XYZ file of C-alpha atoms in Angstrom:
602
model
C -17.747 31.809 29.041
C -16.350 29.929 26.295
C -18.097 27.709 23.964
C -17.312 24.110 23.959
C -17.609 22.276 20.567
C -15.120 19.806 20.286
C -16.741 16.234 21.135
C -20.445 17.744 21.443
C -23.561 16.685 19.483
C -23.993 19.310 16.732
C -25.290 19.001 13.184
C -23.002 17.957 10.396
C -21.610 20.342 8.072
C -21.240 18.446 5.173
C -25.129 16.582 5.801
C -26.865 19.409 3.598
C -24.925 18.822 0.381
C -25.116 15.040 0.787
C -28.922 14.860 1.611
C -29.764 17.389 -1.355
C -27.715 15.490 -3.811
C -25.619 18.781 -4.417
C -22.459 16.986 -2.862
C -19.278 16.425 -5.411
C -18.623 12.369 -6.581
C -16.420 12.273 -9.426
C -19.302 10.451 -11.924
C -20.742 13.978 -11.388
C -18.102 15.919 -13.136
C -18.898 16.583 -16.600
C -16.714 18.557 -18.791
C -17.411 19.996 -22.214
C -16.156 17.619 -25.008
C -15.677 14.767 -22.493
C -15.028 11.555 -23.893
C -15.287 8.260 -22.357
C -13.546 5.435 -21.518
C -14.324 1.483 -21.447
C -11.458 -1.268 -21.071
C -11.284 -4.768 -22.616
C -10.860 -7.290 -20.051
C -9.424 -11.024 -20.026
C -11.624 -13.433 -19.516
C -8.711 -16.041 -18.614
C -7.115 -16.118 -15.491
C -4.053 -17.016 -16.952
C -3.369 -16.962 -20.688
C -0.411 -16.412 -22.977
C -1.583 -13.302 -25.621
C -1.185 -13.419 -29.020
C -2.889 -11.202 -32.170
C -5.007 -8.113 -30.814
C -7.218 -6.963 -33.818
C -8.195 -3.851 -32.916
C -9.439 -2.706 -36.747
C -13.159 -3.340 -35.657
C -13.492 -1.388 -33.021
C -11.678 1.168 -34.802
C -14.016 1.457 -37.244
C -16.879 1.994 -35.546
C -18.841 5.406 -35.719
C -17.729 7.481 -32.375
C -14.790 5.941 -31.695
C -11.953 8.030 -30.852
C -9.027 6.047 -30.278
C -7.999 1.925 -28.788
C -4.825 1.200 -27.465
C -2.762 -1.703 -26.636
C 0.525 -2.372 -24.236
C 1.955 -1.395 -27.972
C 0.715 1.999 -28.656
C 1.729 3.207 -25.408
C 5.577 2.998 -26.043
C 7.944 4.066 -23.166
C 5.155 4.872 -21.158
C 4.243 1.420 -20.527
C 5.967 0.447 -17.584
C 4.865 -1.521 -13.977
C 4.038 0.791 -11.441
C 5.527 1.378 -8.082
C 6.321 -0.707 -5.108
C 4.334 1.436 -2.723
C 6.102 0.110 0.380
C 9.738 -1.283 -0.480
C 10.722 -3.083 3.037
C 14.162 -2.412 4.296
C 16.666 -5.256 4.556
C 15.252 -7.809 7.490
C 17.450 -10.772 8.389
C 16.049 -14.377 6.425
C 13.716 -11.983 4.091
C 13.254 -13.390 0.672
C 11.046 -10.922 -1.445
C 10.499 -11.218 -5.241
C 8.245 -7.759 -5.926
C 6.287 -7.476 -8.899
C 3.961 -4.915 -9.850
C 0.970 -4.654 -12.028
C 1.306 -2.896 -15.522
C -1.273 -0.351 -17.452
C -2.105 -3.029 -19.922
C -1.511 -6.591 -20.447
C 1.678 -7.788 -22.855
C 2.740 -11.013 -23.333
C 0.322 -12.633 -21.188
C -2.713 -12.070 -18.797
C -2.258 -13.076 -14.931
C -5.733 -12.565 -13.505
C -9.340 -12.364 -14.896
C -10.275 -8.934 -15.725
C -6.821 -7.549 -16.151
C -6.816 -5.090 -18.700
C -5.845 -5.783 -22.480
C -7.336 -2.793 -24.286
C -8.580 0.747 -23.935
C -11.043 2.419 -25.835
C -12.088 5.619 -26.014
C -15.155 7.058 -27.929
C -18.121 9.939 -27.710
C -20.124 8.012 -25.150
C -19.615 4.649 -22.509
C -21.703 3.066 -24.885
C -20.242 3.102 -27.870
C -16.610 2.672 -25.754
C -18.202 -0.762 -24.218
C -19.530 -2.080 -28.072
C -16.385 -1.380 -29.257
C -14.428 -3.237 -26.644
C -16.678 -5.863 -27.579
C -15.518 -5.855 -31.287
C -11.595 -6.381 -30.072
C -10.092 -9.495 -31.480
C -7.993 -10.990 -29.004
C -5.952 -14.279 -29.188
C -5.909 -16.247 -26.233
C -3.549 -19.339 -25.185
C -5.257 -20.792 -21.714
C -2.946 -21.544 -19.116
C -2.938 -23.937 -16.569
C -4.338 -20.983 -12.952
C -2.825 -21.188 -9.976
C -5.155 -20.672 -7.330
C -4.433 -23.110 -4.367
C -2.227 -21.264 -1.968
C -0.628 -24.850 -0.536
C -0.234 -25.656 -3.990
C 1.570 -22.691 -5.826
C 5.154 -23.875 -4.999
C 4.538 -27.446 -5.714
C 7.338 -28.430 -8.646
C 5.672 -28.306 -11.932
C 3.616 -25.375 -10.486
C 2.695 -22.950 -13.286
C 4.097 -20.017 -13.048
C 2.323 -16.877 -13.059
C 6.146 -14.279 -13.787
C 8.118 -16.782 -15.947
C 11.263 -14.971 -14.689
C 11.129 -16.227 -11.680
C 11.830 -19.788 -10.805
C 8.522 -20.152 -8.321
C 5.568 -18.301 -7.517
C 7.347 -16.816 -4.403
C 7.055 -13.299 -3.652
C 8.105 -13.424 0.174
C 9.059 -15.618 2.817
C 9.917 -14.155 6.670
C 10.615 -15.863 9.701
C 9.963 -14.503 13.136
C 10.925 -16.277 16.570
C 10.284 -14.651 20.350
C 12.525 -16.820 22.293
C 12.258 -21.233 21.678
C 8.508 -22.887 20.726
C 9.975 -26.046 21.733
C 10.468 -24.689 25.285
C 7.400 -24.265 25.346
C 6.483 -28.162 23.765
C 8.314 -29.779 26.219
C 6.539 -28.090 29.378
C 3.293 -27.959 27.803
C 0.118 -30.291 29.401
C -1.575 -29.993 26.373
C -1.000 -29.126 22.501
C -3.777 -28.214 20.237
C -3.534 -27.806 16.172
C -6.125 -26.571 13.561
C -5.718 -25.532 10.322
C -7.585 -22.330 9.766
C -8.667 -21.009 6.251
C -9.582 -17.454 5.992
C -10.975 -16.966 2.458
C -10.616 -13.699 0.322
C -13.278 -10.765 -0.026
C -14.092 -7.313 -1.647
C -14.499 -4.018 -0.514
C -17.730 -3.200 -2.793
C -18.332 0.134 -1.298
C -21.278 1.953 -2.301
C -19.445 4.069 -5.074
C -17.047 2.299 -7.610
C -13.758 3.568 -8.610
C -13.584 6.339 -10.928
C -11.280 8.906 -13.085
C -11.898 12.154 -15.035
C -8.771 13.509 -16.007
C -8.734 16.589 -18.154
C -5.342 18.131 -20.003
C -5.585 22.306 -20.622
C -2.659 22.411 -23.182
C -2.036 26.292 -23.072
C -2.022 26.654 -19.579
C -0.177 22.794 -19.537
C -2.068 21.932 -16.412
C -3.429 18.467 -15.810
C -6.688 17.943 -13.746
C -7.595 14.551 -12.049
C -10.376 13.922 -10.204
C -10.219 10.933 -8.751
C -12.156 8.192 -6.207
C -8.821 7.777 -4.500
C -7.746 7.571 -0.497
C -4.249 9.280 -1.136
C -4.828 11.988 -3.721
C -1.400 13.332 -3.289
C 0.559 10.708 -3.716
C -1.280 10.529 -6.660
C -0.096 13.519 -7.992
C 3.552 13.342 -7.456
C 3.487 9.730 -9.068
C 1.583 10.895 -11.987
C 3.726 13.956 -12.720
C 6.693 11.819 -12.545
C 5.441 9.086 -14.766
C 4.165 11.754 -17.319
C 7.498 13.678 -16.949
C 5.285 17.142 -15.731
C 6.314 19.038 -12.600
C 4.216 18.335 -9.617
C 2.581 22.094 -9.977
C 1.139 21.208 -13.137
C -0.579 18.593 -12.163
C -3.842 18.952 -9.500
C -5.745 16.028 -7.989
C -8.822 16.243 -6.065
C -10.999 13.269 -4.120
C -14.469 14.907 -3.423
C -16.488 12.992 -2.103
C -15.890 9.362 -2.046
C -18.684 6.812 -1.588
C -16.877 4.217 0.613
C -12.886 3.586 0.919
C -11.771 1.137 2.594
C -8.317 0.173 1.806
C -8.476 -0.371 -2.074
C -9.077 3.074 -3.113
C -5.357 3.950 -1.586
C -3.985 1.797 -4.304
C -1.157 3.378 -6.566
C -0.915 2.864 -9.322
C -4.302 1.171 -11.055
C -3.930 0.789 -14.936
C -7.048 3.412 -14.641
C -5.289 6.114 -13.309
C -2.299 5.484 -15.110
C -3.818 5.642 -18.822
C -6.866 8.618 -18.477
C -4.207 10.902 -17.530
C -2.032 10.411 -20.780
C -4.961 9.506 -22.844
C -6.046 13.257 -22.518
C -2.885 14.562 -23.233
C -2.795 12.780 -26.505
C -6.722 13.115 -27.459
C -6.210 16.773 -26.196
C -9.632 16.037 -24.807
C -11.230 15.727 -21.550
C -11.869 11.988 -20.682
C -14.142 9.968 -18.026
C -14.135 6.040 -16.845
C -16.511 4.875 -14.408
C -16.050 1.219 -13.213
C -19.089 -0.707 -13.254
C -19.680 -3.335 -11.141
C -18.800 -6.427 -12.308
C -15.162 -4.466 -13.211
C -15.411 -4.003 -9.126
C -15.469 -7.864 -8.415
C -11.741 -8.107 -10.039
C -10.226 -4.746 -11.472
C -10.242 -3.344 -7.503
C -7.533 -4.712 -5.816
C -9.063 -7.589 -2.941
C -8.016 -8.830 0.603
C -8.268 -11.781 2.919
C -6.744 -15.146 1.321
C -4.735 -17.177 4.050
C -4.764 -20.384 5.153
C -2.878 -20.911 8.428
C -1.393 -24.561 9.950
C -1.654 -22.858 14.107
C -0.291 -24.902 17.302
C -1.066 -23.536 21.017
C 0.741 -24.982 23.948
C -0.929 -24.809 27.278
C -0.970 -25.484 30.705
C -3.562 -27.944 32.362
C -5.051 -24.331 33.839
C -5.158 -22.700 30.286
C -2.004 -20.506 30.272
C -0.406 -20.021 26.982
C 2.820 -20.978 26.976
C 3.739 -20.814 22.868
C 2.013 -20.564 19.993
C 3.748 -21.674 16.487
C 2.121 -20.392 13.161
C 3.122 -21.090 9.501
C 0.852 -19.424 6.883
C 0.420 -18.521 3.365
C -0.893 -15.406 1.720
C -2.573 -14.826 -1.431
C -0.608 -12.251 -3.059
C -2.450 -12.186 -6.198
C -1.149 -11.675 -9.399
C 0.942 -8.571 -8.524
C 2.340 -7.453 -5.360
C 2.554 -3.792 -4.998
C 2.026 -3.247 -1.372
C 4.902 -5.484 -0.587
C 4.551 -6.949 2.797
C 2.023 -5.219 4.593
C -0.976 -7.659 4.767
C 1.152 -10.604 5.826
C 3.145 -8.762 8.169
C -0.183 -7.112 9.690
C -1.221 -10.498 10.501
C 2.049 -12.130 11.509
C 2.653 -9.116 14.153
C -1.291 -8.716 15.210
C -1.529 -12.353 16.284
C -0.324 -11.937 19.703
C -2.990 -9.131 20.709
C -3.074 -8.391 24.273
C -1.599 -11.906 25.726
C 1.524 -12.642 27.281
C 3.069 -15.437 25.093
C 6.191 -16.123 26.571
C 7.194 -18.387 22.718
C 6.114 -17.583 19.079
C 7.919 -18.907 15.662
C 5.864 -17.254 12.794
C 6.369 -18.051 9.276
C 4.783 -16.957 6.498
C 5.065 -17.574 2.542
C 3.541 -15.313 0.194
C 2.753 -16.677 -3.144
C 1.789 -15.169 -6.521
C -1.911 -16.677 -7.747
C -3.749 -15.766 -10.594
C -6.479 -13.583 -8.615
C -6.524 -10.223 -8.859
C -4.220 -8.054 -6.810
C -4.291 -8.075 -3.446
C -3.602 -4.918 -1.027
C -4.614 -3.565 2.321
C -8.547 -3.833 3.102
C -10.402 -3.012 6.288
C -8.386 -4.364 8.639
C -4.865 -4.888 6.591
C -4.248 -8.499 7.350
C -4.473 -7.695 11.215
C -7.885 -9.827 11.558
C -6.219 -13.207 10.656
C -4.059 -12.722 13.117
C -6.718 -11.920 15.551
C -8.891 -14.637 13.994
C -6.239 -17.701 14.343
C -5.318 -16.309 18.348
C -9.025 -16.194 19.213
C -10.399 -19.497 17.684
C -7.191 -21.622 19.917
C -8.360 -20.261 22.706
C -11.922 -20.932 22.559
C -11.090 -24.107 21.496
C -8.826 -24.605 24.536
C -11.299 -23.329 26.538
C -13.622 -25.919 25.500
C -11.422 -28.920 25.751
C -10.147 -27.823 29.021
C -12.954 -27.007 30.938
C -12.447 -23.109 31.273
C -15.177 -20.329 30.866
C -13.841 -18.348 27.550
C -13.692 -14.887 29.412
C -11.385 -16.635 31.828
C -9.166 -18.510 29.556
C -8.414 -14.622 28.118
C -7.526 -13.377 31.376
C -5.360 -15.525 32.729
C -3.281 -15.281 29.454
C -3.498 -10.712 29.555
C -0.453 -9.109 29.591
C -0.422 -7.146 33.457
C 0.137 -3.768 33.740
C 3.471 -4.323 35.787
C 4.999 -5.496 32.865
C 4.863 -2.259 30.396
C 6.248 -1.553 28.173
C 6.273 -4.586 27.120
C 8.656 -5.767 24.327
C 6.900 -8.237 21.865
C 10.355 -9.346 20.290
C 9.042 -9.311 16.690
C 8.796 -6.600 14.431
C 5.552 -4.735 12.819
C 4.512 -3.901 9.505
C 7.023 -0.364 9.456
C 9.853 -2.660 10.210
C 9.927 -1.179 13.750
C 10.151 -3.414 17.404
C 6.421 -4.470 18.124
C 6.666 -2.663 21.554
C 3.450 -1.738 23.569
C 4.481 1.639 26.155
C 1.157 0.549 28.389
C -2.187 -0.804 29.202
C -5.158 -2.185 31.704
C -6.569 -5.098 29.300
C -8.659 -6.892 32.546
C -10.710 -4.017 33.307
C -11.344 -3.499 29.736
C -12.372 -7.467 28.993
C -14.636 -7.179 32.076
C -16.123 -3.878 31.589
C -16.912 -5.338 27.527
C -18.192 -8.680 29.438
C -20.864 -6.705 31.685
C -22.269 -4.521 28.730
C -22.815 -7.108 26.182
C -24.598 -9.103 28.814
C -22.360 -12.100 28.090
C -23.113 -13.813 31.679
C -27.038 -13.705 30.998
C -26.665 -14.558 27.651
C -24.823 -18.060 28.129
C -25.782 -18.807 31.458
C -30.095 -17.930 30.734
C -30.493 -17.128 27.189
C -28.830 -19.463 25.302
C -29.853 -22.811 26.998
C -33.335 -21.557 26.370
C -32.790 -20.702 23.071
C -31.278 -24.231 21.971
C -33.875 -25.860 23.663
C -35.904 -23.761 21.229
C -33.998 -25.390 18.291
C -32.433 -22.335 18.235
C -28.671 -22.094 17.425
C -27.229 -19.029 18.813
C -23.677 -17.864 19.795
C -21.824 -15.512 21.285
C -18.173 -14.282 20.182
C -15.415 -12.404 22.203
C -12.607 -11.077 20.936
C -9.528 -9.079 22.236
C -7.375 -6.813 19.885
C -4.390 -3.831 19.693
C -4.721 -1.578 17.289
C -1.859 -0.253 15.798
C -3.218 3.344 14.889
C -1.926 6.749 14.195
C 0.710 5.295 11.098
C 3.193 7.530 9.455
C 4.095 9.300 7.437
C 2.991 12.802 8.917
C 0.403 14.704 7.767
C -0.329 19.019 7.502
C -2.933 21.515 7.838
C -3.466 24.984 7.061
C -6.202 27.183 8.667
C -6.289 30.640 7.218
C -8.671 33.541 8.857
C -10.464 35.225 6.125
C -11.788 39.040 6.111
C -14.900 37.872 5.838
C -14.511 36.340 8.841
C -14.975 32.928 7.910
C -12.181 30.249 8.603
C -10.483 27.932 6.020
C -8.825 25.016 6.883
C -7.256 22.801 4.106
C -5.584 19.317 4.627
C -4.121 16.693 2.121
C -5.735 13.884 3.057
C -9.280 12.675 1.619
C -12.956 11.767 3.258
C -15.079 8.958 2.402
C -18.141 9.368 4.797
C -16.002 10.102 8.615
C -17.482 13.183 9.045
C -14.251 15.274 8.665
C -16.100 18.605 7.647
C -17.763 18.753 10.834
C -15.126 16.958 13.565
C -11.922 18.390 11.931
C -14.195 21.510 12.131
C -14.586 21.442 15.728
C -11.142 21.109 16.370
C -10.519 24.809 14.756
C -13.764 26.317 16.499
C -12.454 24.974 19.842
C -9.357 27.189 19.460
C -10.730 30.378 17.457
C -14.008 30.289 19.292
C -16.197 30.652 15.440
C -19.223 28.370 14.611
C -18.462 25.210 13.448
C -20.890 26.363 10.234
C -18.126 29.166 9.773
C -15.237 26.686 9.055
C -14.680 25.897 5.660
C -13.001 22.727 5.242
C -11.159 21.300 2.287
C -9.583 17.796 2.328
C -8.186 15.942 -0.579
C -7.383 18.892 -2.969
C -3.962 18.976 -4.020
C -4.112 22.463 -5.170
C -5.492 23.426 -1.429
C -2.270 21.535 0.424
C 0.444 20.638 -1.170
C 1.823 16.963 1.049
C 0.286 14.631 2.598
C -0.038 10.738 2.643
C -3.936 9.821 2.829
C -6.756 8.528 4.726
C -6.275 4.766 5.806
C -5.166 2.823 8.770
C -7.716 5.263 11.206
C -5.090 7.808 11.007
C -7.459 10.492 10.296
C -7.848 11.880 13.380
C -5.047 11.142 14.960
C -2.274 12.567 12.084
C -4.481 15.240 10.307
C -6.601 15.955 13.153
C -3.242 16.721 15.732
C -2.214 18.508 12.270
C -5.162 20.719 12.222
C -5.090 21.331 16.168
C -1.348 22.514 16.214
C -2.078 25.240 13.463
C -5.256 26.159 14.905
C -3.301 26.969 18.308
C -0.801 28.908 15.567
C -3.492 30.973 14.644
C -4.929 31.613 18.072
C -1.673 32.540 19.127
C -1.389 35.100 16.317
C -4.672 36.359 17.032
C -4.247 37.339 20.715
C -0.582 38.695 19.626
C -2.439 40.916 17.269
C -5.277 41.734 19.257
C -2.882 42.782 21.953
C -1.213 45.020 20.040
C -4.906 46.603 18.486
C -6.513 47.080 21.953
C -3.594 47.612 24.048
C -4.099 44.746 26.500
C -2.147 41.802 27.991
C -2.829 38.984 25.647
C -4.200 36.933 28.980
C -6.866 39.227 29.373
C -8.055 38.539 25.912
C -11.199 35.695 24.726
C -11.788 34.436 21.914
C -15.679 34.401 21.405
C -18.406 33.862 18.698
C -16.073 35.314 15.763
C -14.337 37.940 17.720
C -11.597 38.298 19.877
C -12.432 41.030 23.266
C -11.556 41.722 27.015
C -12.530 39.733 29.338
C -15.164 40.920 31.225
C -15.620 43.869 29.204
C -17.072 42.853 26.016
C -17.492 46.055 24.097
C -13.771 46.369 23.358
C -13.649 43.902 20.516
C -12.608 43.225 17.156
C -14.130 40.614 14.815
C -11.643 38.357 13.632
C -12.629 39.358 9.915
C -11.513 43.210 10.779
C -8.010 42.058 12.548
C -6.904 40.005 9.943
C -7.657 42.718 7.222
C -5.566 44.979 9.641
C -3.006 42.073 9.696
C -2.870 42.388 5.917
């Protein structure tokens, strides 16, 4: 009988070399001759730059080289737009992205001025200290309702405001919806900004061999080939030359699929000039504003309802805290401008949001990408409605569910890819109800909480509905190789930060080639291993790499029992594929270990 082992309770493979410390992070890579990094950081939020002195540090003992916007010549340049969006009707974008190193002015606290490298992190932090750097304060922007006000400072002087988008959506006519409505309800809902902070900090070795003239990064990043092809083409290398690998990564996120940081930018040619191998580990106060942040919006909502608590509009206008720097052009906003809606039927929605340039540091996809404001603002009006119209909150949120008579249904706006928001299908009732029952929610506010606030004691209860748009392009690949040994090797672009990838991407492959899950080796995040991929965010894992890794497992198992027919001269349906081998059915003596057959294959 065949062994099941996708979905059951087994141990982890990857648990061993985390719980005896022998498991890869990239601060435990040390190379002969390594030299380290430490960057000098602006204080200001917003200041005009003049002299950099950099003769002090210099001069210290152990000090290998500083550098400034200056020294790095044509290689200075901003990076990327990660996700340019095509042409939308009413779209005003002004992208701009951050640079390696400050020139001309700084636009955020803790945006880099200076690099120094020397024989230890040490000596590289005192001599950042010695830097003598002339500062002209500027007036910060930092109020979002306030950053195109005239006489605004402006945080790009080329542009004539501190717009860097503006997008209008409308599903049919809000004022329909006015004009019929029994009641109208408007808050103004702030949702301030936050940090990822993950366990491990961001961090870089990059390493240049000049006779072979291969590169190695290693690298705390989500998207590890991406990486690679940006880096060769900034340092003018073929992508060949140039290997990435994410080991292990102690917490993700969002921020760590960034491209590109002035980090990863400058280690790579720092070692190529230095001819050394060269290390920077953020610390954390570097985390609170170097690593790119999430959350800022502040959002002027209106619901229209019936007496009975049907929604029949909803207008939002909001503002987004771009930051300093926009790389990840619309994403966040867009997130929260499509995910507002969730699982109702509203008949009417204008959304409008304005992005704005501040001087906070950068701000790109985190844990959630923008889609909980949406979610946030929806929720909150109707518990609010709920409460002035008399209506139990569970009830409020089903009479407003979209019915399952009315898939697919066709949200008339468009989602972060640019794409029609279009659902194919769905039960949301049974779902709310079934959520209702096993949180106890009835007990709770009908028993437990009266009791407890007669106690002095202030507790709630939340509910929340939400779609989540999973399973995001672009595509993904795998490649599972039988070895002669027997063991199985399965390689895939994208990187792990704690999911548990050696052990459920693992069971995908047993499941078809009927080996131990302890027999699979897996090996995610190597560019040398797989050669494309786009990374591990927006809980695509599974569903991109994992279908990857499924479809050339069947490959294999299909070239196994092709094989295997040929070897022991049998229909290929009469063939098993059990505990390493592949046999007869029913006659388990005529076998071959999958080791033996692929050596034969060879």
């Amino acid at each position: 009988m065949t062994t099941r082992y996708f979905g059951q309770p087994i141990k982890r493979n990857e648990d061993p070399r985390l719980l005896t410390g022998q498991a890869l992070f990239v601060d435990d890579v040390h190379l002969p001759g390594m030299a380290h990094v430490a960057f000098l950081r602006s204080n200001y939020a917003h200041a005009r730059l003049g002299k950099i002195d950099t003769r002090p540090a210099r001069q210290m003992p152990g000090v290998l080289a500083v550098y400034t916007a200056e020294d790095l010549g044509d290689y200075w340049q901003p990076g990327p737009l990660l996700v340019p969006p095509p042409p939308a009707p009413g779209l005003l974008f002004n992208p701009r992205t951050q640079v390696p190193l400050a020139r001309g002015k700084v636009r955020h606290a803790g945006e880099p001025v200076a690099v120094v490298v020397a024989e230890s992190r040490y000596l590289a932090e005192d001599a950042a200290e010695r830097i003598l750097v002339e500062y002209e304060p500027l007036p910060a922007v930092v109020d979002l309702e306030a950053a195109l006000a005239p006489g605004a400072a402006l945080v790009h002087e080329e542009l004539p405001q501190n717009l860097n988008a503006h997008l209008v959506q409308r599903k049919n006519d809000y004022e329909r919806a006015r004009t019929a409505a029994d009641r109208l309800i408007q808050r103004r809902f702030v949702y301030d900004r936050g940090t990822a902070a993950a366990l491990e900090n961001r961090g870089i070795v990059a390493s240049w061999e000049g006779k072979s003239e291969a590169l190695t990064i290693w690298d705390t990043t989500q998207a590890p080939i991406p990486i690679r092809n940006g880096i060769a083409a900034m340092l003018g290398l073929a992508e060949k030359q140039v290997r990435v690998i994410a080991p292990f990564i102690g917490g993700g996120f969002g921020p760590k699929i960034m491209m590109f940081y002035p980090e990863e930018v400058l280690l790579p040619w720092i070692t190529m000039r230095l001819g050394r191998p060269v290390k920077w580990i953020e610390d954390r106060q570097e985390n609170f504003f170097a690593t790119t942040q999430e959350r800022g919006q502040v959002h002027h909502a209106e619901v229209a309802l019936t007496h009975d608590g049907r929604v029949l509009g909803i207008h939002d206008r909001f503002w987004h805290d771009a930051g300093a720097y926009a790389p990840y052009g619309l994403t966040v906003p867009l997130n929260s401008q499509c995910t507002l809606l969730g699982q109702y039927d509203v008949e009417h929605y204008p959304s409008e949001f304005t992005s704005v340039y501040t001087n906070k540091p950068i701000v790109t996809p985190y844990r959630g990408a923008g889609r909980q404001h949406g979610v946030f603002v929806m929720e909150r009006l109707l518990d609010i409605a709920a409460g002035e119209l008399g209506i139990d909150r569970v009830e409020i949120r089903r009479r407003n569910l979209i019915t399952p008579d009315q898939f697919p249904y066709n949200n008339q706006i468009i989602y972060q890819d640019f794409a029609p928001l279009v659902y194919d299908s769905g039960n949301y009732a049974p779902a709310l109800d079934r959520a209702v029952e096993l949180i106890g929610y009835r007990q709770f506010v009908e028993q437990e909480q009266p009791r407890l606030r007669a106690e002095g004691k202030h507790m709630g209860i939340g509910l929340v509905t939400y779609v989540e748009g999973t399973g995001i392009g672009p595509y993904e690949g795998a490649k599972v190789t039988v070895e002669t040994s027997g063991r199985i090797s399965v390689a895939t672009g994208i990187g792990t930060q704690g999911q548990g990838h050696y052990t459920s991407f693992a069971q995908v492959v047993a499941e078809q080639l009927g080996v131990r899950v302890e027999n699979i080796r897996l090996v995610t995040g190597d560019t040398a291993e797989f050669y494309w991929g786009a990374g591990t965010f927006a809980s695509r894992g599974a569903v991109v790499a994992g279908n990857a890794i499924h479809a050339a497992a069947v490959k294999v198992r299909q070239k196994i029992l092709n094989q295997a027919a040929d070897e022991l001269e049998v229909a290929e349906e009469d063939l098993e594929l059990v505990d390493g081998e592949v046999r007869v059915k029913g006659s388990p003596a005529q076998a071959l270990k999958l080791g033996d057959l692929a050596a034969r294959a060879n």
